[in-house]
Structures are given as C-alpha cells and as structure tokens.
Amino acid sequence: MSGDHDHDHGHGGSELSEMDLRVRTLESLLVEKGYVDPAALDRLIETYETKIGPRNGARVVAKAWVDAKFRAWLLEDASAAIASLGFTGRQGEHLIALENTPRVHNMVVCTLCSCYPWPVLGLPPVWYKSAPYRSRAVIDPRGVLREFGVTLPEDVEVRVWDSTAEVRYLVLPQRPAGTGGWSEDRLADLVTRDSMIGTGLALDP
Amino acid sequence: MMADLEAIEREIPGVPRDAEGPVFKAPWEAQAFAMAVALHERGAFSWKEWAACLAEVIAEVRRRGEVDDGREYYRHWLTALERIVARKGIVTDALLEGRRHEWEEAARRTPHGQPIVLE
C-alpha cells in the first residue's frame, strides 16, 4: 500500500475545516513574526497528546477483548459499534477497525490533513505528523516498528494503511496473555495509544 | 510551563478540564490553547488582559443569543486570540484575511495525504 493509491477527495485537493484554517492562519503569522516558536508549541501540545477525550479508544479495545459480539460488530462496522459507546467524531467520517492477529500486524499512517481518528485516539503525536514517519512507514514498516521497540517475527505480515479523508483506522491490538478474567477497566489500562496506531503493542500485565 | 498552567487555571474561568488538567475535543483546540500560552510567555499580554478579552467575546456571543454551554469554548478562545493580537498591533486583521486566503489556496492545490504548506 504505497502513497500512490487513489486519495479520492472529490475534487483532487485538500480541505481545511474552518477552525483548522483560522488556527493555521494565525499560527503561521505569529511564527513568521517571531512571536511563537513552532517547536515550543509542539512541546506544549505534546503534553496533551493523550488528553483529548478520555482515551475512548482504549475502552473500545478493552470491550472488544471481553465481548465477542461487540468485537464482531466492531470489525463489521466500527463507526456504528463505536458510536454505540457514545464516542463520535464531528465530521461523521467512516472508521474501520483493523484486527491484529498472530499472523498480521496492522499499522496506520497519515495525519497530514487531519485524517486522524482523534475522537477515539486523542491528539495525534507530533512524530506521526512528520513527513519522514509517513514515507518511511510505507517503505520500511519493520524498521519504523523496531525504532518503536517492536520486533515482530518474520512470519508476521505487516500491513500499512494510509488514511483518507473519508476513512480512518483504529488498530485492534492483540489481547496480552495472562489477562484472563480481567475487567474492561483494568484491560483498558493496557491499551496504549501507539498500540491503536500499530506502532506499539498492548502492554503486558 | 507548569507554573503558567496553574496561572491559567487561576485567572481564566471556564477552561475545560478534568482531574489532571485541561482537556481538548480536537487538535485545533490544543493549538489555540498553546498559542495563547506561548504569547503570554513572551509577554505579549497578561492573563488579566487575556481573561478580559475572552470575557468580552463570550459576552457578545451571549448577546447574540448563540449557544454558550462550553462546547464552543475554544472557538471563542480563538476569536479572542485574533482580537487581542490585532489590538496589540501584533497581527492586523488585513494580514489575517490575506493569509487565510493563502491557506485556502494551498489546501485546494494540495493532493490529499500531502502536507498542506504555503508556497
């Protein structure tokens, strides 16, 4: 899945929401005039990366781990399954859940024009928005995973998914061994943001 | 920076938060928040001035009879930010308007998935 597949956006270009547009407008002028340092803004925003929404995605994953019916629904129609828990985006974008298995590891790229399921994942991490991450994730996903401390067995297939404006992805990580009988709340604590992007695994208990 | 955040909590009413601190519903909200913090840090305005400007915007919203239940908090925040930088002579309205068109144009000519940048 390289970057050359059809990124159908209706008219070939990109769109910024009204609020994104106003923020970019002001920020670019303040940076130009030397009033704010973009690196300092990134650092400040980074402290809130996990603070947009109460880590809704972790709840979704934990529920899928304990509730087979919900899991099937999530894989069939993630938008509806997630909406049933009360987590919805503003734009009504289509969400697809990608199931990690012992044979397949899924990893998601692209937030470059805000294609990030922030209602379930929170703020995109700064590195995720960087052009090097995106291009390298497509060319050398195993190399990128290694940098995140994830080494997968050779026989595991790595699938890289490139979000579009209409479709966003949530990775359903594998449930860690040794968590039989755990409650959803306890399981949710093992679900990291990175595990739902596919650059990490769920934590071991 | 932490001291700054405490000052915000003290001086600015209504910042949406949970037990650990401010919360945001979308990335742009965090960006708008961070810009105000950075401008304050640089001495562009005091928190008292900022609180007054934000209160003024919110009062106008109420007068117009628009919904004001906290959901639009950061929209008002950004409006106040645009206003205070104009008042302080940091960025004029005309400059904002021109730059907005440049971003719209940049978005239009950028294929989806590419970073949207100004020329």
Coordinates of N, CA and C in Angstrom, one line a residue, chain A residues 16-186:
Chain A
L16 N -9.4 22.3 4.6 CA -9.2 22.5 6.0 C -10.5 23.0 6.6
S17 N -10.8 22.5 7.8 CA -12.0 22.9 8.4 C -11.9 24.4 8.8
E18 N -13.0 25.0 9.0 CA -13.0 26.5 9.3 C -12.0 26.7 10.5
M19 N -12.1 25.9 11.5 CA -11.3 26.2 12.7 C -9.8 25.9 12.4
D20 N -9.5 24.8 11.7 CA -8.2 24.5 11.3 C -7.6 25.7 10.5
L21 N -8.4 26.2 9.6 CA -7.9 27.3 8.8 C -7.6 28.5 9.6
R22 N -8.4 28.8 10.6 CA -8.2 30.0 11.4 C -6.9 29.8 12.3
V23 N -6.8 28.6 12.8 CA -5.6 28.3 13.6 C -4.3 28.4 12.8
R24 N -4.3 27.8 11.6 CA -3.1 27.8 10.8 C -2.8 29.3 10.4
T25 N -3.8 30.0 10.0 CA -3.6 31.4 9.6 C -2.9 32.2 10.7
L26 N -3.4 32.1 11.9 CA -2.9 32.9 13.0 C -1.5 32.4 13.4
E27 N -1.4 31.0 13.5 CA -0.1 30.4 13.9 C 1.0 30.8 12.9
S28 N 0.7 30.7 11.6 CA 1.8 30.9 10.6 C 2.3 32.4 10.7
L29 N 1.4 33.3 11.0 CA 1.7 34.7 11.1 C 2.6 35.0 12.3
L30 N 2.1 34.4 13.4 CA 2.9 34.6 14.7 C 4.3 34.0 14.6
V31 N 4.4 32.8 13.9 CA 5.7 32.2 13.8 C 6.6 33.1 12.9
E32 N 6.0 33.6 11.8 CA 6.8 34.5 10.9 C 7.3 35.7 11.6
K33 N 6.5 36.3 12.5 CA 6.8 37.5 13.2 C 7.7 37.2 14.4
G34 N 8.0 36.0 14.6 CA 8.8 35.6 15.7 C 8.2 35.7 17.1
Y35 N 6.8 35.7 17.1 CA 6.2 35.7 18.4 C 6.0 34.4 19.1
V36 N 5.9 33.3 18.3 CA 5.9 32.0 18.8 C 6.9 31.1 18.1
D37 N 7.4 30.1 18.8 CA 8.3 29.2 18.3 C 7.6 27.9 18.0
P38 N 7.5 27.4 16.7 CA 6.7 26.2 16.5 C 7.2 25.0 17.3
A39 N 8.4 24.9 17.6 CA 8.9 23.7 18.4 C 8.4 23.8 19.8
A40 N 8.3 25.1 20.4 CA 7.7 25.2 21.7 C 6.2 24.9 21.7
L41 N 5.5 25.3 20.7 CA 4.1 24.9 20.6 C 3.9 23.4 20.6
D42 N 4.8 22.7 19.7 CA 4.7 21.3 19.7 C 4.9 20.6 21.0
R43 N 5.9 21.2 21.7 CA 6.2 20.6 23.1 C 5.0 20.8 24.0
L44 N 4.4 21.9 24.0 CA 3.3 22.1 24.8 C 2.1 21.2 24.5
I45 N 1.9 21.1 23.2 CA 0.8 20.2 22.7 C 1.1 18.8 23.0
E46 N 2.3 18.4 23.0 CA 2.7 17.0 23.3 C 2.3 16.6 24.7
T47 N 2.3 17.6 25.6 CA 1.9 17.2 27.0 C 0.4 16.9 27.0
Y48 N -0.3 17.3 26.0 CA -1.7 17.0 26.0 C -2.1 15.9 25.0
E49 N -1.1 15.3 24.4 CA -1.4 14.3 23.4 C -2.5 13.3 23.8
T50 N -2.4 12.8 25.0 CA -3.3 11.8 25.5 C -4.5 12.4 26.2
K51 N -4.6 13.7 26.1 CA -5.7 14.3 26.9 C -6.9 14.8 26.1
I52 N -6.9 14.5 24.8 CA -8.2 14.9 24.1 C -9.1 13.7 24.3
G53 N -10.2 14.0 25.0 CA -11.1 12.9 25.2 C -10.5 11.9 26.3
P54 N -11.3 11.1 26.9 CA -10.8 10.3 28.0 C -10.3 8.9 27.5
R55 N -9.5 8.9 26.5 CA -8.9 7.7 25.9 C -10.0 6.7 25.6
N56 N -10.9 7.3 24.8 CA -12.0 6.5 24.4 C -11.6 5.2 23.6
G57 N -10.6 5.3 22.8 CA -10.2 4.1 22.0 C -9.8 2.9 22.9
A58 N -9.2 3.2 24.0 CA -8.8 2.1 24.9 C -10.0 1.4 25.5
R59 N -11.1 2.1 25.7 CA -12.3 1.5 26.2 C -12.9 0.6 25.1
V60 N -12.9 1.1 23.9 CA -13.4 0.3 22.7 C -12.6 -1.0 22.6
V61 N -11.3 -0.9 22.7 CA -10.5 -2.1 22.5 C -10.7 -3.1 23.7
A62 N -10.8 -2.6 24.9 CA -11.0 -3.5 26.0 C -12.3 -4.2 25.9
K63 N -13.3 -3.5 25.5 CA -14.7 -4.1 25.3 C -14.6 -5.2 24.3
A64 N -13.9 -4.9 23.2 CA -13.8 -5.9 22.1 C -13.0 -7.2 22.6
W65 N -12.2 -7.0 23.5 CA -11.4 -8.1 24.1 C -12.3 -9.1 24.9
V66 N -13.3 -8.5 25.6 CA -14.1 -9.3 26.5 C -15.4 -9.7 25.9
D67 N -15.9 -9.0 24.9 CA -17.2 -9.1 24.4 C -17.2 -9.5 22.9
A68 N -17.3 -10.8 22.7 CA -17.2 -11.4 21.3 C -18.2 -10.7 20.4
K69 N -19.4 -10.5 20.8 CA -20.4 -9.9 20.0 C -20.0 -8.5 19.6
F70 N -19.5 -7.7 20.6 CA -19.1 -6.3 20.3 C -17.9 -6.4 19.3
R71 N -17.0 -7.3 19.5 CA -15.8 -7.4 18.7 C -16.2 -7.7 17.2
A72 N -17.2 -8.6 17.0 CA -17.6 -8.9 15.7 C -18.3 -7.6 15.0
W73 N -19.0 -6.9 15.8 CA -19.7 -5.7 15.4 C -18.6 -4.6 15.0
L74 N -17.6 -4.5 15.9 CA -16.6 -3.5 15.6 C -15.9 -3.8 14.3
L75 N -15.6 -5.1 14.0 CA -14.9 -5.4 12.8 C -15.8 -5.3 11.6
E76 N -17.0 -5.4 11.8 CA -18.0 -5.3 10.7 C -18.3 -3.9 10.4
D77 N -18.6 -3.1 11.4 CA -19.0 -1.7 11.3 C -18.5 -0.9 12.5
A78 N -17.2 -0.5 12.4 CA -16.6 0.2 13.5 C -17.3 1.5 13.9
S79 N -17.7 2.2 12.9 CA -18.4 3.5 13.2 C -19.6 3.3 14.1
A80 N -20.4 2.3 13.7 CA -21.7 2.1 14.5 C -21.3 1.6 15.8
A81 N -20.4 0.6 15.9 CA -20.1 0.0 17.2 C -19.5 1.0 18.1
I82 N -18.7 1.9 17.6 CA -18.0 2.9 18.5 C -19.1 3.9 18.9
A83 N -19.9 4.3 17.9 CA -21.0 5.3 18.3 C -21.9 4.8 19.4
S84 N -22.1 3.4 19.4 CA -22.9 2.9 20.4 C -22.4 3.1 21.8
L85 N -21.1 3.3 21.9 CA -20.5 3.6 23.2 C -20.5 5.2 23.5
G86 N -21.0 5.9 22.5 CA -21.1 7.3 22.7 C -19.9 8.1 22.3
F87 N -19.0 7.5 21.5 CA -17.8 8.2 21.0 C -18.0 8.5 19.5
T88 N -18.2 9.8 19.2 CA -18.3 10.0 17.8 C -17.6 11.3 17.4
G89 N -17.1 11.3 16.2 CA -16.4 12.5 15.6 C -17.4 13.5 15.2
R90 N -16.9 14.7 14.8 CA -17.8 15.7 14.4 C -18.1 15.6 12.9
Q91 N -17.2 15.0 12.2 CA -17.3 15.0 10.7 C -18.1 13.8 10.2
G92 N -18.4 12.8 11.1 CA -19.0 11.6 10.7 C -18.2 10.8 9.7
E93 N -16.9 10.8 9.9 CA -16.0 10.1 9.0 C -16.2 8.6 9.3
H94 N -15.9 7.8 8.3 CA -16.0 6.3 8.4 C -14.8 5.8 9.1
L95 N -15.1 4.9 10.1 CA -14.0 4.4 10.8 C -13.9 2.9 10.6
I96 N -12.7 2.3 10.4 CA -12.6 0.9 10.2 C -11.6 0.4 11.3
A97 N -12.0 -0.7 11.9 CA -11.1 -1.4 12.9 C -10.3 -2.5 12.2
L98 N -9.0 -2.5 12.4 CA -8.1 -3.5 11.8 C -7.7 -4.4 12.9
E99 N -7.9 -5.7 12.7 CA -7.6 -6.7 13.8 C -6.2 -7.2 13.6
N100 N -5.4 -7.0 14.7 CA -4.1 -7.7 14.7 C -4.3 -9.1 15.2
T101 N -3.6 -10.0 14.5 CA -3.6 -11.4 14.9 C -2.2 -11.9 15.0
P102 N -2.0 -13.2 15.4 CA -0.6 -13.7 15.4 C 0.0 -13.7 14.0
R103 N -0.8 -13.6 12.9 CA -0.2 -13.6 11.6 C -0.1 -12.2 10.9
V104 N -0.9 -11.3 11.4 CA -1.0 -10.0 10.7 C -0.9 -8.8 11.7
H105 N 0.0 -7.9 11.4 CA 0.2 -6.7 12.2 C -0.2 -5.5 11.4
N106 N -1.2 -4.7 11.8 CA -1.6 -3.5 11.1 C -1.0 -2.3 11.7
M107 N -0.7 -1.3 10.8 CA -0.1 -0.1 11.2 C -0.7 1.0 10.3
V108 N -1.0 2.2 10.9 CA -1.7 3.2 10.2 C -0.8 4.5 10.0
V109 N -0.9 5.1 8.9 CA -0.1 6.3 8.6 C -1.1 7.4 8.1
C110 N -0.6 8.6 8.1 CA -1.2 9.8 7.5 C -2.1 10.6 8.5
T111 N -1.6 11.7 8.9 CA -2.4 12.7 9.6 C -2.2 14.0 8.9
L112 N -1.7 14.0 7.7 CA -1.2 15.2 7.2 C -2.2 16.2 6.9
C113 N -3.4 15.8 6.6 CA -4.5 16.8 6.6 C -5.6 16.3 7.6
S114 N -5.2 16.1 8.8 CA -6.0 15.9 9.9 C -6.9 14.6 9.8
C115 N -6.3 13.6 9.0 CA -7.0 12.3 8.9 C -6.6 11.5 10.1
Y116 N -7.1 11.8 11.3 CA -6.7 11.0 12.4 C -7.9 10.9 13.3
P117 N -8.2 9.7 13.7 CA -9.5 9.5 14.5 C -9.3 10.0 15.9
W118 N -9.2 11.3 16.0 CA -9.0 11.8 17.4 C -10.1 11.6 18.4
P119 N -11.3 11.4 17.9 CA -12.3 11.1 18.9 C -12.0 9.8 19.7
V120 N -11.4 8.9 19.1 CA -11.0 7.6 19.8 C -9.5 7.6 20.2
L121 N -8.7 8.3 19.6 CA -7.2 8.2 19.9 C -6.7 9.4 20.5
G122 N -7.4 10.5 20.6 CA -6.8 11.7 21.2 C -6.0 12.5 20.2
L123 N -5.1 13.4 20.6 CA -4.3 14.2 19.7 C -3.3 13.3 19.0
P124 N -3.1 13.6 17.7 CA -2.0 12.9 17.0 C -0.7 13.3 17.6
P125 N 0.2 12.3 17.8 CA 1.5 12.6 18.3 C 2.3 13.4 17.3
V126 N 3.2 14.2 17.7 CA 3.9 15.1 16.8 C 4.7 14.3 15.7
W127 N 5.3 13.2 16.1 CA 6.1 12.4 15.2 C 5.2 11.8 14.1
Y128 N 4.0 11.6 14.4 CA 3.0 10.9 13.5 C 2.7 11.9 12.3
K129 N 2.8 13.2 12.6 CA 2.5 14.1 11.6 C 3.7 14.4 10.7
S130 N 4.9 13.9 11.1 CA 6.1 14.3 10.3 C 6.2 13.5 9.0
A131 N 6.6 14.2 8.0 CA 6.8 13.6 6.6 C 7.7 12.3 6.7
P132 N 8.8 12.4 7.4 CA 9.7 11.2 7.4 C 8.9 9.9 8.0
Y133 N 8.1 10.1 9.0 CA 7.4 8.9 9.5 C 6.5 8.3 8.4
R134 N 5.8 9.2 7.8 CA 4.8 8.7 6.8 C 5.5 8.0 5.7
S135 N 6.6 8.6 5.1 CA 7.2 7.9 4.0 C 7.9 6.7 4.4
R136 N 8.6 6.7 5.6 CA 9.3 5.5 6.0 C 8.4 4.4 6.4
A137 N 7.2 4.7 7.0 CA 6.3 3.7 7.4 C 5.8 2.9 6.2
V138 N 5.7 3.6 5.1 CA 5.3 2.9 3.8 C 6.4 2.0 3.3
I139 N 7.6 2.6 3.2 CA 8.8 1.9 2.6 C 9.3 0.8 3.5
D140 N 9.5 1.1 4.8 CA 10.2 0.2 5.7 C 9.4 0.1 7.0
P141 N 8.2 -0.5 7.0 CA 7.5 -0.5 8.2 C 8.2 -1.3 9.4
R142 N 8.9 -2.4 9.0 CA 9.6 -3.1 10.1 C 10.7 -2.3 10.8
G143 N 11.3 -1.5 10.0 CA 12.4 -0.6 10.5 C 11.8 0.4 11.5
V144 N 10.6 1.0 11.1 CA 9.9 2.0 11.9 C 9.5 1.3 13.2
L145 N 8.9 0.1 13.1 CA 8.5 -0.6 14.2 C 9.6 -0.9 15.2
R146 N 10.8 -1.2 14.7 CA 11.9 -1.5 15.5 C 12.3 -0.3 16.3
E147 N 12.2 0.9 15.7 CA 12.5 2.1 16.4 C 11.6 2.4 17.5
F148 N 10.4 1.9 17.4 CA 9.4 2.0 18.5 C 9.5 0.8 19.5
G149 N 10.6 0.0 19.3 CA 10.8 -1.1 20.2 C 10.0 -2.3 19.9
V150 N 9.4 -2.4 18.8 CA 8.6 -3.5 18.4 C 9.2 -4.4 17.4
T151 N 9.6 -5.6 17.7 CA 10.2 -6.5 16.8 C 9.2 -7.7 16.5
L152 N 8.8 -7.8 15.3 CA 7.8 -8.9 15.0 C 8.5 -10.1 14.4
P153 N 8.0 -11.3 14.7 CA 8.5 -12.4 14.0 C 8.4 -12.3 12.5
E154 N 9.4 -12.9 11.8 CA 9.5 -12.8 10.3 C 8.2 -13.2 9.6
D155 N 7.5 -14.2 10.2 CA 6.3 -14.7 9.5 C 5.1 -13.9 9.7
V156 N 5.2 -12.8 10.5 CA 4.0 -11.9 10.6 C 4.0 -10.9 9.5
E157 N 2.9 -10.9 8.9 CA 2.7 -9.9 7.8 C 2.4 -8.5 8.3
V158 N 3.1 -7.5 7.8 CA 2.9 -6.1 8.3 C 2.0 -5.4 7.2
R159 N 0.9 -4.9 7.6 CA 0.1 -4.2 6.6 C 0.0 -2.7 7.0
V160 N 0.3 -1.9 6.1 CA 0.3 -0.4 6.4 C -0.9 0.2 5.7
W161 N -1.6 0.9 6.5 CA -2.9 1.5 6.0 C -2.8 3.0 6.0
D162 N -3.1 3.6 4.8 CA -3.0 5.0 4.6 C -4.4 5.6 4.7
S163 N -4.6 6.5 5.7 CA -5.9 7.0 5.9 C -6.3 8.0 4.7
T164 N -7.6 8.1 4.5 CA -8.0 9.1 3.6 C -8.9 10.0 4.3
A165 N -9.4 11.0 3.6 CA -10.3 12.0 4.3 C -11.6 11.3 4.8
E166 N -12.0 10.3 4.0 CA -13.3 9.6 4.3 C -13.1 8.4 5.3
V167 N -11.9 7.8 5.3 CA -11.8 6.6 6.0 C -10.6 6.7 7.0
R168 N -10.9 6.5 8.3 CA -9.8 6.4 9.3 C -9.8 5.1 9.9
Y169 N -8.6 4.8 10.5 CA -8.5 3.4 11.0 C -8.1 3.4 12.5
L170 N -8.6 2.3 13.1 CA -8.2 2.1 14.5 C -7.7 0.7 14.6
V171 N -6.5 0.5 15.1 CA -6.0 -0.9 15.1 C -6.5 -1.5 16.4
L172 N -7.0 -2.8 16.3 CA -7.4 -3.6 17.4 C -6.2 -4.5 17.8
P173 N -5.5 -4.1 18.8 CA -4.3 -4.9 19.2 C -4.7 -6.2 19.7
Q174 N -3.7 -7.1 19.8 CA -4.0 -8.4 20.4 C -4.0 -8.3 21.9
R175 N -4.9 -9.1 22.5 CA -5.0 -9.0 23.9 C -3.8 -9.7 24.6
P176 N -3.2 -9.1 25.5 CA -2.0 -9.7 26.1 C -2.3 -11.0 26.8
A177 N -1.4 -11.9 26.8 CA -1.6 -13.2 27.5 C -1.6 -12.9 29.0
G178 N -2.2 -13.8 29.8 CA -2.2 -13.6 31.2 C -3.2 -12.6 31.7
T179 N -4.2 -12.3 30.9 CA -5.2 -11.3 31.4 C -6.6 -11.9 31.4
G180 N -6.6 -13.2 31.5 CA -7.9 -13.9 31.6 C -8.7 -13.4 32.8
G181 N -10.0 -13.1 32.6 CA -10.8 -12.8 33.7 C -10.7 -11.3 34.2
W182 N -9.9 -10.5 33.5 CA -9.7 -9.1 33.8 C -11.0 -8.3 33.4
S183 N -11.2 -7.3 34.2 CA -12.3 -6.4 33.9 C -12.0 -5.5 32.7
E184 N -13.0 -4.9 32.1 CA -12.7 -3.9 31.0 C -11.9 -2.8 31.4
D185 N -12.2 -2.3 32.6 CA -11.4 -1.1 33.1 C -9.9 -1.4 33.3
R186 N -9.7 -2.6 33.8 CA -8.3 -3.0 34.0 C -7.6 -3.2 32.7

